[in-house]
Amino acid sequence: MDERLKSLQEAILAIDEASAVEVTELLLKAEVPPQEILEEGMTAALLELGRRWNCGEAFLPEVVAAAAIFEKCSAIVEPALMAQTEKKVSHRYVGATVKGDLHDLGKNIVGAMMKTVGLEVHDLGKNVPTEEIVEAVRELEPKIIGLSALLTTTMPEQEAVIKALEEAGLRDGVKVIVGGAPVTQEWADKIGADGYAPNAPEAVKVALALTEAAA
Ligand code: B1M
């Protein structure tokens, strides 16, 4: 692993915002691909923090502070991400973190990556009620929606959205991709989602495959 990506991880884990911002800018200047900065630097740091939290080695205030630094670094990386990718498709994508769930960093990264391939992204935010997602599908008529869930207790909301789309007669017109740390392919199959991805680059691949299949 690039030592500079490692120092970005360390700065986030040490809750050192100034260093994290500085290293992110240096990495971009050094033309390290923005996807690598996002995945191997920033996301890896939060995953490590999650592990520490699990073992009682980290506490909520640290997680909140690290998440804020992550967002600062994302704002720096996102324009580079947008600039370097060639646009391929132009369909509408609606993204949301499901009801009861306040985790939105992953959803934001997925949305940013979807934009880089030319998808028109509508971000409904976090803790989004099922009815609001159904309404957005009715109004915006997206080709794809992406549902993030980071808690085992909110995963069932992904299923609730799929059921609500069926009941509203909207399910046939839209592909549903699910993701989030506890979500698996098995879960996606069980709830009748069209796609699952473990990370943002894979989510883009799945979205492209689904839009091609639907075209
Ligand atoms: Co929370 N939290 N959290 N948290 N948090 C987890 C998820 C947890 C695993 C930590 C732990 O205990 N080890 C645990 C869940 C346990 C479980 O459900 N079994 C947990 C808990 C318990 C909680 C609270 C209940 C804590 C409390 O209050 N006691 C609380 C719940 C609040 C709520 O949602 N109602 C809570 C709160 C928070 C913060 C607000 C402090 C903060 C979120 C800040 C924010 O999002 N703005 C936070 C954080 C940061 C985490 C961890 C540490 C990191 C999550 C994250 O942002 N990762 C997390 C530990 C972990 O995940 N291991 C944890 C980085 C992010 C880029 O990754 O979101 O996984 P992720 O997204 C990835 C992939 O999952 C995928 O691609 C992304 C990029 O590669 N992906 C998709 C995501 N969405 C996708 C959609 C797709 C496809 C792929 O298609 C559409």
PDB file of C-alpha atoms and ligand atoms in Angstrom:
ATOM      1  CA  MET A   1       0.000   0.000   0.000  1.00  0.00           C
ATOM      2  CA  ASP A   2       1.129   3.533  -0.849  1.00  0.00           C
ATOM      3  CA  GLU A   3       2.630   5.062   2.328  1.00  0.00           C
ATOM      4  CA  ARG A   4       0.731   8.293   1.672  1.00  0.00           C
ATOM      5  CA  LEU A   5      -2.616   6.437   1.690  1.00  0.00           C
ATOM      6  CA  LYS A   6      -1.543   4.908   4.964  1.00  0.00           C
ATOM      7  CA  SER A   7      -0.837   8.339   6.418  1.00  0.00           C
ATOM      8  CA  LEU A   8      -4.310   9.470   5.322  1.00  0.00           C
ATOM      9  CA  GLN A   9      -5.795   6.516   7.218  1.00  0.00           C
ATOM     10  CA  GLU A  10      -3.670   7.368  10.251  1.00  0.00           C
ATOM     11  CA  ALA A  11      -4.683  11.038  10.189  1.00  0.00           C
ATOM     12  CA  ILE A  12      -8.397  10.110  10.114  1.00  0.00           C
ATOM     13  CA  LEU A  13      -7.946   7.556  12.881  1.00  0.00           C
ATOM     14  CA  ALA A  14      -6.048  10.113  14.955  1.00  0.00           C
ATOM     15  CA  ILE A  15      -8.907  12.623  14.381  1.00  0.00           C
ATOM     16  CA  ASP A  16      -6.360  15.007  12.905  1.00  0.00           C
ATOM     17  CA  GLU A  17      -8.452  16.994  10.440  1.00  0.00           C
ATOM     18  CA  ALA A  18      -5.687  19.350   9.307  1.00  0.00           C
ATOM     19  CA  SER A  19      -3.355  16.470   8.397  1.00  0.00           C
ATOM     20  CA  ALA A  20      -6.140  14.469   6.736  1.00  0.00           C
ATOM     21  CA  VAL A  21      -7.037  17.430   4.527  1.00  0.00           C
ATOM     22  CA  GLU A  22      -3.380  18.144   3.761  1.00  0.00           C
ATOM     23  CA  VAL A  23      -2.575  14.530   2.825  1.00  0.00           C
ATOM     24  CA  THR A  24      -5.735  14.284   0.669  1.00  0.00           C
ATOM     25  CA  GLU A  25      -4.663  17.380  -1.245  1.00  0.00           C
ATOM     26  CA  LEU A  26      -1.111  16.053  -1.602  1.00  0.00           C
ATOM     27  CA  LEU A  27      -2.384  12.703  -2.905  1.00  0.00           C
ATOM     28  CA  LEU A  28      -4.511  14.445  -5.527  1.00  0.00           C
ATOM     29  CA  LYS A  29      -1.559  16.632  -6.550  1.00  0.00           C
ATOM     30  CA  ALA A  30       0.536  13.488  -6.895  1.00  0.00           C
ATOM     31  CA  GLU A  31      -2.167  12.137  -9.241  1.00  0.00           C
ATOM     32  CA  VAL A  32      -3.129   9.196  -7.075  1.00  0.00           C
ATOM     33  CA  PRO A  33      -6.509   8.073  -8.520  1.00  0.00           C
ATOM     34  CA  PRO A  34      -9.375   9.595  -6.477  1.00  0.00           C
ATOM     35  CA  GLN A  35     -11.079   6.172  -6.231  1.00  0.00           C
ATOM     36  CA  GLU A  36      -7.981   4.850  -4.469  1.00  0.00           C
ATOM     37  CA  ILE A  37      -7.966   7.793  -2.076  1.00  0.00           C
ATOM     38  CA  LEU A  38     -11.636   7.166  -1.262  1.00  0.00           C
ATOM     39  CA  GLU A  39     -11.482   3.397  -0.923  1.00  0.00           C
ATOM     40  CA  GLU A  40      -7.961   2.626   0.313  1.00  0.00           C
ATOM     41  CA  GLY A  41      -7.386   5.771   2.355  1.00  0.00           C
ATOM     42  CA  MET A  42     -10.645   7.174   3.686  1.00  0.00           C
ATOM     43  CA  THR A  43     -13.021   4.178   3.689  1.00  0.00           C
ATOM     44  CA  ALA A  44     -10.362   1.823   5.049  1.00  0.00           C
ATOM     45  CA  ALA A  45      -9.855   4.193   7.998  1.00  0.00           C
ATOM     46  CA  LEU A  46     -13.555   4.132   8.890  1.00  0.00           C
ATOM     47  CA  LEU A  47     -13.672   0.360   8.574  1.00  0.00           C
ATOM     48  CA  GLU A  48     -10.745   0.094  10.976  1.00  0.00           C
ATOM     49  CA  LEU A  49     -12.513   2.503  13.335  1.00  0.00           C
ATOM     50  CA  GLY A  50     -15.611   0.281  13.155  1.00  0.00           C
ATOM     51  CA  ARG A  51     -13.460  -2.696  14.117  1.00  0.00           C
ATOM     52  CA  ARG A  52     -12.008  -0.750  17.057  1.00  0.00           C
ATOM     53  CA  TRP A  53     -15.498   0.332  18.111  1.00  0.00           C
ATOM     54  CA  ASN A  54     -16.585  -3.313  18.085  1.00  0.00           C
ATOM     55  CA  CYS A  55     -13.728  -4.256  20.412  1.00  0.00           C
ATOM     56  CA  GLY A  56     -14.358  -1.330  22.748  1.00  0.00           C
ATOM     57  CA  GLU A  57     -11.121   0.346  21.611  1.00  0.00           C
ATOM     58  CA  ALA A  58     -12.938   3.381  20.152  1.00  0.00           C
ATOM     59  CA  PHE A  59     -15.939   5.398  21.307  1.00  0.00           C
ATOM     60  CA  LEU A  60     -18.836   7.241  19.690  1.00  0.00           C
ATOM     61  CA  PRO A  61     -17.339  10.780  19.831  1.00  0.00           C
ATOM     62  CA  GLU A  62     -14.317   9.518  17.868  1.00  0.00           C
ATOM     63  CA  VAL A  63     -16.565   7.912  15.275  1.00  0.00           C
ATOM     64  CA  VAL A  64     -18.608  11.118  14.910  1.00  0.00           C
ATOM     65  CA  ALA A  65     -15.429  13.198  14.552  1.00  0.00           C
ATOM     66  CA  ALA A  66     -13.865  10.762  12.057  1.00  0.00           C
ATOM     67  CA  ALA A  67     -17.073  10.782   9.989  1.00  0.00           C
ATOM     68  CA  ALA A  68     -16.918  14.600   9.838  1.00  0.00           C
ATOM     69  CA  ILE A  69     -13.296  14.453   8.634  1.00  0.00           C
ATOM     70  CA  PHE A  70     -14.300  11.828   6.078  1.00  0.00           C
ATOM     71  CA  GLU A  71     -16.902  14.249   4.701  1.00  0.00           C
ATOM     72  CA  LYS A  72     -14.344  17.084   4.495  1.00  0.00           C
ATOM     73  CA  CYS A  73     -11.956  14.833   2.550  1.00  0.00           C
ATOM     74  CA  SER A  74     -14.826  13.623   0.307  1.00  0.00           C
ATOM     75  CA  ALA A  75     -15.591  17.213  -0.655  1.00  0.00           C
ATOM     76  CA  ILE A  76     -11.959  17.566  -1.769  1.00  0.00           C
ATOM     77  CA  VAL A  77     -11.881  14.287  -3.706  1.00  0.00           C
ATOM     78  CA  GLU A  78     -15.289  14.498  -5.394  1.00  0.00           C
ATOM     79  CA  PRO A  79     -14.429  17.143  -8.044  1.00  0.00           C
ATOM     80  CA  ALA A  80     -11.378  15.093  -9.067  1.00  0.00           C
ATOM     81  CA  LEU A  81     -13.527  12.004  -9.254  1.00  0.00           C
ATOM     82  CA  MET A  82     -15.984  13.816 -11.513  1.00  0.00           C
ATOM     83  CA  ALA A  83     -13.265  15.311 -13.711  1.00  0.00           C
ATOM     84  CA  GLN A  84     -11.336  12.169 -14.522  1.00  0.00           C
ATOM     85  CA  THR A  85     -14.092   9.841 -15.654  1.00  0.00           C
ATOM     86  CA  GLU A  86     -15.536   9.618 -19.085  1.00  0.00           C
ATOM     87  CA  LYS A  87     -19.338   9.816 -19.203  1.00  0.00           C
ATOM     88  CA  LYS A  88     -21.089   6.844 -20.738  1.00  0.00           C
ATOM     89  CA  VAL A  89     -24.779   6.744 -19.927  1.00  0.00           C
ATOM     90  CA  SER A  90     -27.516   9.204 -19.091  1.00  0.00           C
ATOM     91  CA  HIS A  91     -30.189   7.626 -16.952  1.00  0.00           C
ATOM     92  CA  ARG A  92     -31.698   8.814 -13.715  1.00  0.00           C
ATOM     93  CA  TYR A  93     -30.551   7.272 -10.408  1.00  0.00           C
ATOM     94  CA  VAL A  94     -32.235   7.850  -7.055  1.00  0.00           C
ATOM     95  CA  GLY A  95     -30.220   7.040  -3.935  1.00  0.00           C
ATOM     96  CA  ALA A  96     -31.319   6.894  -0.302  1.00  0.00           C
ATOM     97  CA  THR A  97     -30.389   5.531   3.080  1.00  0.00           C
ATOM     98  CA  VAL A  98     -33.489   3.769   4.350  1.00  0.00           C
ATOM     99  CA  LYS A  99     -35.764   4.770   7.216  1.00  0.00           C
ATOM    100  CA  GLY A 100     -34.235   4.634  10.697  1.00  0.00           C
ATOM    101  CA  ASP A 101     -30.680   4.744   9.394  1.00  0.00           C
ATOM    102  CA  LEU A 102     -28.464   7.812   9.748  1.00  0.00           C
ATOM    103  CA  HIS A 103     -25.358   6.395   8.058  1.00  0.00           C
ATOM    104  CA  ASP A 104     -24.848   8.238   4.800  1.00  0.00           C
ATOM    105  CA  LEU A 105     -21.140   8.246   3.946  1.00  0.00           C
ATOM    106  CA  GLY A 106     -21.360   5.097   1.810  1.00  0.00           C
ATOM    107  CA  LYS A 107     -24.488   6.328   0.047  1.00  0.00           C
ATOM    108  CA  ASN A 108     -22.722   9.600  -0.728  1.00  0.00           C
ATOM    109  CA  ILE A 109     -19.726   7.799  -2.232  1.00  0.00           C
ATOM    110  CA  VAL A 110     -21.970   5.548  -4.307  1.00  0.00           C
ATOM    111  CA  GLY A 111     -23.865   8.641  -5.561  1.00  0.00           C
ATOM    112  CA  ALA A 112     -20.623  10.437  -6.424  1.00  0.00           C
ATOM    113  CA  MET A 113     -19.368   7.430  -8.385  1.00  0.00           C
ATOM    114  CA  MET A 114     -22.691   7.062 -10.210  1.00  0.00           C
ATOM    115  CA  LYS A 115     -22.336  10.662 -11.413  1.00  0.00           C
ATOM    116  CA  THR A 116     -18.932   9.897 -12.900  1.00  0.00           C
ATOM    117  CA  VAL A 117     -20.489   7.547 -15.461  1.00  0.00           C
ATOM    118  CA  GLY A 118     -23.112  10.093 -16.461  1.00  0.00           C
ATOM    119  CA  LEU A 119     -26.056   8.988 -14.331  1.00  0.00           C
ATOM    120  CA  GLU A 120     -28.279  11.868 -13.207  1.00  0.00           C
ATOM    121  CA  VAL A 121     -28.180  11.364  -9.454  1.00  0.00           C
ATOM    122  CA  HIS A 122     -31.002  12.392  -7.110  1.00  0.00           C
ATOM    123  CA  ASP A 123     -29.979  11.959  -3.491  1.00  0.00           C
ATOM    124  CA  LEU A 124     -32.970  11.691  -1.157  1.00  0.00           C
ATOM    125  CA  GLY A 125     -30.729  11.737   1.925  1.00  0.00           C
ATOM    126  CA  LYS A 126     -30.675   9.506   4.992  1.00  0.00           C
ATOM    127  CA  ASN A 127     -33.444   8.134   7.214  1.00  0.00           C
ATOM    128  CA  VAL A 128     -35.796   8.341   4.236  1.00  0.00           C
ATOM    129  CA  PRO A 129     -39.340   6.984   4.779  1.00  0.00           C
ATOM    130  CA  THR A 130     -40.450   4.296   2.349  1.00  0.00           C
ATOM    131  CA  GLU A 131     -43.367   6.441   1.106  1.00  0.00           C
ATOM    132  CA  GLU A 132     -40.928   9.212   0.168  1.00  0.00           C
ATOM    133  CA  ILE A 133     -38.852   6.800  -1.914  1.00  0.00           C
ATOM    134  CA  VAL A 134     -41.984   5.495  -3.647  1.00  0.00           C
ATOM    135  CA  GLU A 135     -43.095   9.074  -4.343  1.00  0.00           C
ATOM    136  CA  ALA A 136     -39.668   9.890  -5.818  1.00  0.00           C
ATOM    137  CA  VAL A 137     -39.894   6.870  -8.116  1.00  0.00           C
ATOM    138  CA  ARG A 138     -43.371   7.976  -9.246  1.00  0.00           C
ATOM    139  CA  GLU A 139     -42.268  11.549  -9.913  1.00  0.00           C
ATOM    140  CA  LEU A 140     -38.730  11.152 -11.213  1.00  0.00           C
ATOM    141  CA  GLU A 141     -39.161   7.834 -13.040  1.00  0.00           C
ATOM    142  CA  PRO A 142     -35.555   6.741 -12.437  1.00  0.00           C
ATOM    143  CA  LYS A 143     -34.140   3.683 -14.217  1.00  0.00           C
ATOM    144  CA  ILE A 144     -32.431   2.642 -10.989  1.00  0.00           C
ATOM    145  CA  ILE A 145     -32.744   3.228  -7.279  1.00  0.00           C
ATOM    146  CA  GLY A 146     -30.045   2.474  -4.728  1.00  0.00           C
ATOM    147  CA  LEU A 147     -30.905   1.699  -1.122  1.00  0.00           C
ATOM    148  CA  SER A 148     -28.252   1.778   1.577  1.00  0.00           C
ATOM    149  CA  ALA A 149     -28.652   0.183   5.004  1.00  0.00           C
ATOM    150  CA  LEU A 150     -25.847   0.069   7.559  1.00  0.00           C
ATOM    151  CA  LEU A 151     -27.700  -1.460  10.473  1.00  0.00           C
ATOM    152  CA  THR A 152     -29.013  -4.997  10.698  1.00  0.00           C
ATOM    153  CA  THR A 153     -32.171  -3.429  12.154  1.00  0.00           C
ATOM    154  CA  THR A 154     -32.750  -1.241   9.080  1.00  0.00           C
ATOM    155  CA  MET A 155     -32.037  -3.864   6.396  1.00  0.00           C
ATOM    156  CA  PRO A 156     -35.740  -4.921   6.444  1.00  0.00           C
ATOM    157  CA  GLU A 157     -36.581  -1.394   5.229  1.00  0.00           C
ATOM    158  CA  GLN A 158     -34.957  -2.293   1.903  1.00  0.00           C
ATOM    159  CA  GLU A 159     -37.454  -5.106   1.571  1.00  0.00           C
ATOM    160  CA  ALA A 160     -40.269  -2.753   2.635  1.00  0.00           C
ATOM    161  CA  VAL A 161     -39.378  -0.376  -0.204  1.00  0.00           C
ATOM    162  CA  ILE A 162     -39.438  -3.190  -2.773  1.00  0.00           C
ATOM    163  CA  LYS A 163     -42.836  -4.356  -1.489  1.00  0.00           C
ATOM    164  CA  ALA A 164     -44.192  -0.796  -1.493  1.00  0.00           C
ATOM    165  CA  LEU A 165     -43.023  -0.315  -5.092  1.00  0.00           C
ATOM    166  CA  GLU A 166     -44.830  -3.524  -6.050  1.00  0.00           C
ATOM    167  CA  GLU A 167     -48.007  -2.383  -4.303  1.00  0.00           C
ATOM    168  CA  ALA A 168     -47.817   0.992  -6.058  1.00  0.00           C
ATOM    169  CA  GLY A 169     -47.463  -0.755  -9.441  1.00  0.00           C
ATOM    170  CA  LEU A 170     -44.052   0.842  -9.972  1.00  0.00           C
ATOM    171  CA  ARG A 171     -41.730  -2.131  -9.503  1.00  0.00           C
ATOM    172  CA  ASP A 172     -41.512  -3.188 -13.174  1.00  0.00           C
ATOM    173  CA  GLY A 173     -40.224   0.206 -14.272  1.00  0.00           C
ATOM    174  CA  VAL A 174     -37.271   0.475 -11.928  1.00  0.00           C
ATOM    175  CA  LYS A 175     -34.234  -1.602 -11.008  1.00  0.00           C
ATOM    176  CA  VAL A 176     -33.367  -1.778  -7.311  1.00  0.00           C
ATOM    177  CA  ILE A 177     -29.779  -2.094  -6.059  1.00  0.00           C
ATOM    178  CA  VAL A 178     -29.093  -2.660  -2.380  1.00  0.00           C
ATOM    179  CA  GLY A 179     -25.914  -2.200  -0.381  1.00  0.00           C
ATOM    180  CA  GLY A 180     -24.363  -1.316   2.943  1.00  0.00           C
ATOM    181  CA  ALA A 181     -21.932  -3.126   5.241  1.00  0.00           C
ATOM    182  CA  PRO A 182     -24.309  -5.823   6.587  1.00  0.00           C
ATOM    183  CA  VAL A 183     -26.025  -6.414   3.220  1.00  0.00           C
ATOM    184  CA  THR A 184     -25.122  -9.508   1.185  1.00  0.00           C
ATOM    185  CA  GLN A 185     -25.962 -11.002  -2.194  1.00  0.00           C
ATOM    186  CA  GLU A 186     -28.009 -13.608  -0.347  1.00  0.00           C
ATOM    187  CA  TRP A 187     -30.081 -10.878   1.321  1.00  0.00           C
ATOM    188  CA  ALA A 188     -30.536  -9.070  -1.998  1.00  0.00           C
ATOM    189  CA  ASP A 189     -31.818 -12.288  -3.593  1.00  0.00           C
ATOM    190  CA  LYS A 190     -34.105 -12.982  -0.631  1.00  0.00           C
ATOM    191  CA  ILE A 191     -35.846  -9.611  -0.820  1.00  0.00           C
ATOM    192  CA  GLY A 192     -36.089  -9.593  -4.624  1.00  0.00           C
ATOM    193  CA  ALA A 193     -33.597  -6.788  -5.354  1.00  0.00           C
ATOM    194  CA  ASP A 194     -32.188  -6.637  -8.885  1.00  0.00           C
ATOM    195  CA  GLY A 195     -28.641  -6.060  -7.769  1.00  0.00           C
ATOM    196  CA  TYR A 196     -26.220  -5.953  -4.876  1.00  0.00           C
ATOM    197  CA  ALA A 197     -22.764  -4.463  -4.568  1.00  0.00           C
ATOM    198  CA  PRO A 198     -20.267  -4.597  -1.703  1.00  0.00           C
ATOM    199  CA  ASN A 199     -18.705  -1.240  -2.558  1.00  0.00           C
ATOM    200  CA  ALA A 200     -19.140   1.863  -4.675  1.00  0.00           C
ATOM    201  CA  PRO A 201     -17.110   0.834  -7.765  1.00  0.00           C
ATOM    202  CA  GLU A 202     -19.040  -2.452  -7.908  1.00  0.00           C
ATOM    203  CA  ALA A 203     -22.333  -0.572  -7.478  1.00  0.00           C
ATOM    204  CA  VAL A 204     -21.504   1.427 -10.597  1.00  0.00           C
ATOM    205  CA  LYS A 205     -20.742  -1.772 -12.531  1.00  0.00           C
ATOM    206  CA  VAL A 206     -24.044  -3.302 -11.414  1.00  0.00           C
ATOM    207  CA  ALA A 207     -25.942  -0.130 -12.338  1.00  0.00           C
ATOM    208  CA  LEU A 208     -24.366  -0.072 -15.792  1.00  0.00           C
ATOM    209  CA  ALA A 209     -25.135  -3.746 -16.359  1.00  0.00           C
ATOM    210  CA  LEU A 210     -28.750  -3.253 -15.264  1.00  0.00           C
ATOM    211  CA  THR A 211     -29.294  -0.177 -17.445  1.00  0.00           C
ATOM    212  CA  GLU A 212     -27.820  -1.986 -20.445  1.00  0.00           C
ATOM    213  CA  ALA A 213     -30.062  -4.976 -19.800  1.00  0.00           C
ATOM    214  CA  ALA A 214     -33.097  -2.667 -19.535  1.00  0.00           C
ATOM    215  CA  ALA A 215     -32.228  -0.689 -22.699  1.00  0.00           C
TER     216      ALA A 215
HETATM  217 CO1  B1M B   1     -22.691   3.557  13.220  1.00  0.00          CO
HETATM  218  N1  B1M B   1     -22.802   1.601  13.326  1.00  0.00           N
HETATM  219  N2  B1M B   1     -24.121   3.680  14.492  1.00  0.00           N
HETATM  220  N3  B1M B   1     -22.336   5.425  13.073  1.00  0.00           N
HETATM  221  N4  B1M B   1     -21.085   3.120  12.220  1.00  0.00           N
HETATM  222  C1  B1M B   1     -21.916   0.832  12.351  1.00  0.00           C
HETATM  223  C2  B1M B   1     -22.649   0.545  11.057  1.00  0.00           C
HETATM  224  C3  B1M B   1     -21.601  -0.465  13.211  1.00  0.00           C
HETATM  225  C4  B1M B   1     -21.274  -1.704  12.363  1.00  0.00           C
HETATM  226  C5  B1M B   1     -20.469  -0.123  14.194  1.00  0.00           C
HETATM  227  C6  B1M B   1     -20.139  -1.254  15.115  1.00  0.00           C
HETATM  228  O1  B1M B   1     -20.812  -1.502  16.077  1.00  0.00           O
HETATM  229  N5  B1M B   1     -19.078  -1.961  14.837  1.00  0.00           N
HETATM  230  C7  B1M B   1     -22.908  -0.605  14.058  1.00  0.00           C
HETATM  231  C8  B1M B   1     -24.028  -1.446  13.429  1.00  0.00           C
HETATM  232  C9  B1M B   1     -24.188  -2.788  14.080  1.00  0.00           C
HETATM  233  C10 B1M B   1     -25.307  -3.556  13.486  1.00  0.00           C
HETATM  234  O2  B1M B   1     -26.232  -3.114  12.905  1.00  0.00           O
HETATM  235  N6  B1M B   1     -25.204  -4.845  13.685  1.00  0.00           N
HETATM  236  C11 B1M B   1     -23.310   0.849  14.240  1.00  0.00           C
HETATM  237  C12 B1M B   1     -24.160   1.334  15.267  1.00  0.00           C
HETATM  238  C13 B1M B   1     -24.588   0.311  16.292  1.00  0.00           C
HETATM  239  C14 B1M B   1     -24.572   2.673  15.346  1.00  0.00           C
HETATM  240  C15 B1M B   1     -25.494   3.317  16.379  1.00  0.00           C
HETATM  241  C16 B1M B   1     -26.712   2.489  16.794  1.00  0.00           C
HETATM  242  C17 B1M B   1     -24.606   3.685  17.591  1.00  0.00           C
HETATM  243  C18 B1M B   1     -25.323   4.291  18.754  1.00  0.00           C
HETATM  244  O3  B1M B   1     -25.915   5.338  18.653  1.00  0.00           O
HETATM  245  N7  B1M B   1     -25.246   3.574  19.852  1.00  0.00           N
HETATM  246  C19 B1M B   1     -25.917   4.620  15.667  1.00  0.00           C
HETATM  247  C20 B1M B   1     -27.160   4.391  14.784  1.00  0.00           C
HETATM  248  C21 B1M B   1     -27.714   5.660  14.238  1.00  0.00           C
HETATM  249  C22 B1M B   1     -28.767   5.353  13.181  1.00  0.00           C
HETATM  250  O4  B1M B   1     -28.428   5.116  12.049  1.00  0.00           O
HETATM  251  N8  B1M B   1     -30.027   5.348  13.570  1.00  0.00           N
HETATM  252  C23 B1M B   1     -24.714   4.860  14.805  1.00  0.00           C
HETATM  253  C24 B1M B   1     -24.271   6.125  14.434  1.00  0.00           C
HETATM  254  C25 B1M B   1     -23.140   6.377  13.674  1.00  0.00           C
HETATM  255  C26 B1M B   1     -22.604   7.767  13.402  1.00  0.00           C
HETATM  256  C27 B1M B   1     -23.714   8.811  13.184  1.00  0.00           C
HETATM  257  C28 B1M B   1     -21.775   8.181  14.592  1.00  0.00           C
HETATM  258  C29 B1M B   1     -21.644   7.511  12.173  1.00  0.00           C
HETATM  259  C30 B1M B   1     -22.331   7.744  10.813  1.00  0.00           C
HETATM  260  C31 B1M B   1     -22.011   9.098  10.232  1.00  0.00           C
HETATM  261  C32 B1M B   1     -22.533   9.236   8.837  1.00  0.00           C
HETATM  262  O5  B1M B   1     -22.771   8.268   8.127  1.00  0.00           O
HETATM  263  N9  B1M B   1     -22.706  10.469   8.428  1.00  0.00           N
HETATM  264  C33 B1M B   1     -21.385   6.018  12.308  1.00  0.00           C
HETATM  265  C34 B1M B   1     -20.320   5.357  11.651  1.00  0.00           C
HETATM  266  C35 B1M B   1     -19.334   6.234  10.907  1.00  0.00           C
HETATM  267  C36 B1M B   1     -20.187   3.935  11.670  1.00  0.00           C
HETATM  268  C37 B1M B   1     -19.031   3.052  11.130  1.00  0.00           C
HETATM  269  C38 B1M B   1     -17.866   3.158  12.104  1.00  0.00           C
HETATM  270  C39 B1M B   1     -18.562   3.375   9.741  1.00  0.00           C
HETATM  271  C40 B1M B   1     -19.673   3.431   8.686  1.00  0.00           C
HETATM  272  C41 B1M B   1     -19.137   4.137   7.492  1.00  0.00           C
HETATM  273  O6  B1M B   1     -19.447   5.303   7.261  1.00  0.00           O
HETATM  274  N10 B1M B   1     -18.234   3.446   6.788  1.00  0.00           N
HETATM  275  C42 B1M B   1     -19.714   1.632  11.102  1.00  0.00           C
HETATM  276  C43 B1M B   1     -18.736   0.481  11.228  1.00  0.00           C
HETATM  277  C44 B1M B   1     -18.636  -0.345   9.973  1.00  0.00           C
HETATM  278  O7  B1M B   1     -19.326  -0.156   8.983  1.00  0.00           O
HETATM  279  N11 B1M B   1     -17.794  -1.322  10.049  1.00  0.00           N
HETATM  280  C45 B1M B   1     -20.859   1.807  12.017  1.00  0.00           C
HETATM  281  C46 B1M B   1     -17.552   4.032   5.620  1.00  0.00           C
HETATM  282  C47 B1M B   1     -18.491   3.984   4.434  1.00  0.00           C
HETATM  283  C48 B1M B   1     -17.826   4.582   3.226  1.00  0.00           C
HETATM  284  O8  B1M B   1     -18.741   2.616   4.236  1.00  0.00           O
HETATM  285  O9  B1M B   1     -21.239   2.949   4.615  1.00  0.00           O
HETATM  286  O10 B1M B   1     -20.193   0.614   4.539  1.00  0.00           O
HETATM  287  P1  B1M B   1     -20.210   2.026   4.086  1.00  0.00           P
HETATM  288  O11 B1M B   1     -20.400   2.057   2.503  1.00  0.00           O
HETATM  289  C49 B1M B   1     -19.628   1.229   1.643  1.00  0.00           C
HETATM  290  C50 B1M B   1     -20.307  -0.114   1.361  1.00  0.00           C
HETATM  291  O12 B1M B   1     -21.118  -0.585   2.411  1.00  0.00           O
HETATM  292  C51 B1M B   1     -21.025   0.107   0.097  1.00  0.00           C
HETATM  293  O13 B1M B   1     -20.197   1.035  -0.596  1.00  0.00           O
HETATM  294  C52 B1M B   1     -19.657   1.975   0.319  1.00  0.00           C
HETATM  295  C53 B1M B   1     -18.319   2.457  -0.158  1.00  0.00           C
HETATM  296  O14 B1M B   1     -17.461   1.416  -0.542  1.00  0.00           O
HETATM  297  N12 B1M B   1     -22.386   0.649   0.074  1.00  0.00           N
HETATM  298  C54 B1M B   1     -23.175   0.369  -0.996  1.00  0.00           C
HETATM  299  C55 B1M B   1     -23.037   1.505   0.872  1.00  0.00           C
HETATM  300  N13 B1M B   1     -24.222   1.801   0.374  1.00  0.00           N
HETATM  301  C56 B1M B   1     -24.341   1.116  -0.784  1.00  0.00           C
HETATM  302  C57 B1M B   1     -25.375   1.073  -1.716  1.00  0.00           C
HETATM  303  C58 B1M B   1     -25.199   0.262  -2.847  1.00  0.00           C
HETATM  304  C59 B1M B   1     -24.047  -0.488  -3.022  1.00  0.00           C
HETATM  305  C60 B1M B   1     -23.009  -0.437  -2.126  1.00  0.00           C
HETATM  306  O15 B1M B   1     -26.112   0.160  -3.786  1.00  0.00           O
HETATM  307  C61 B1M B   1     -27.155   1.097  -3.794  1.00  0.00           C
END
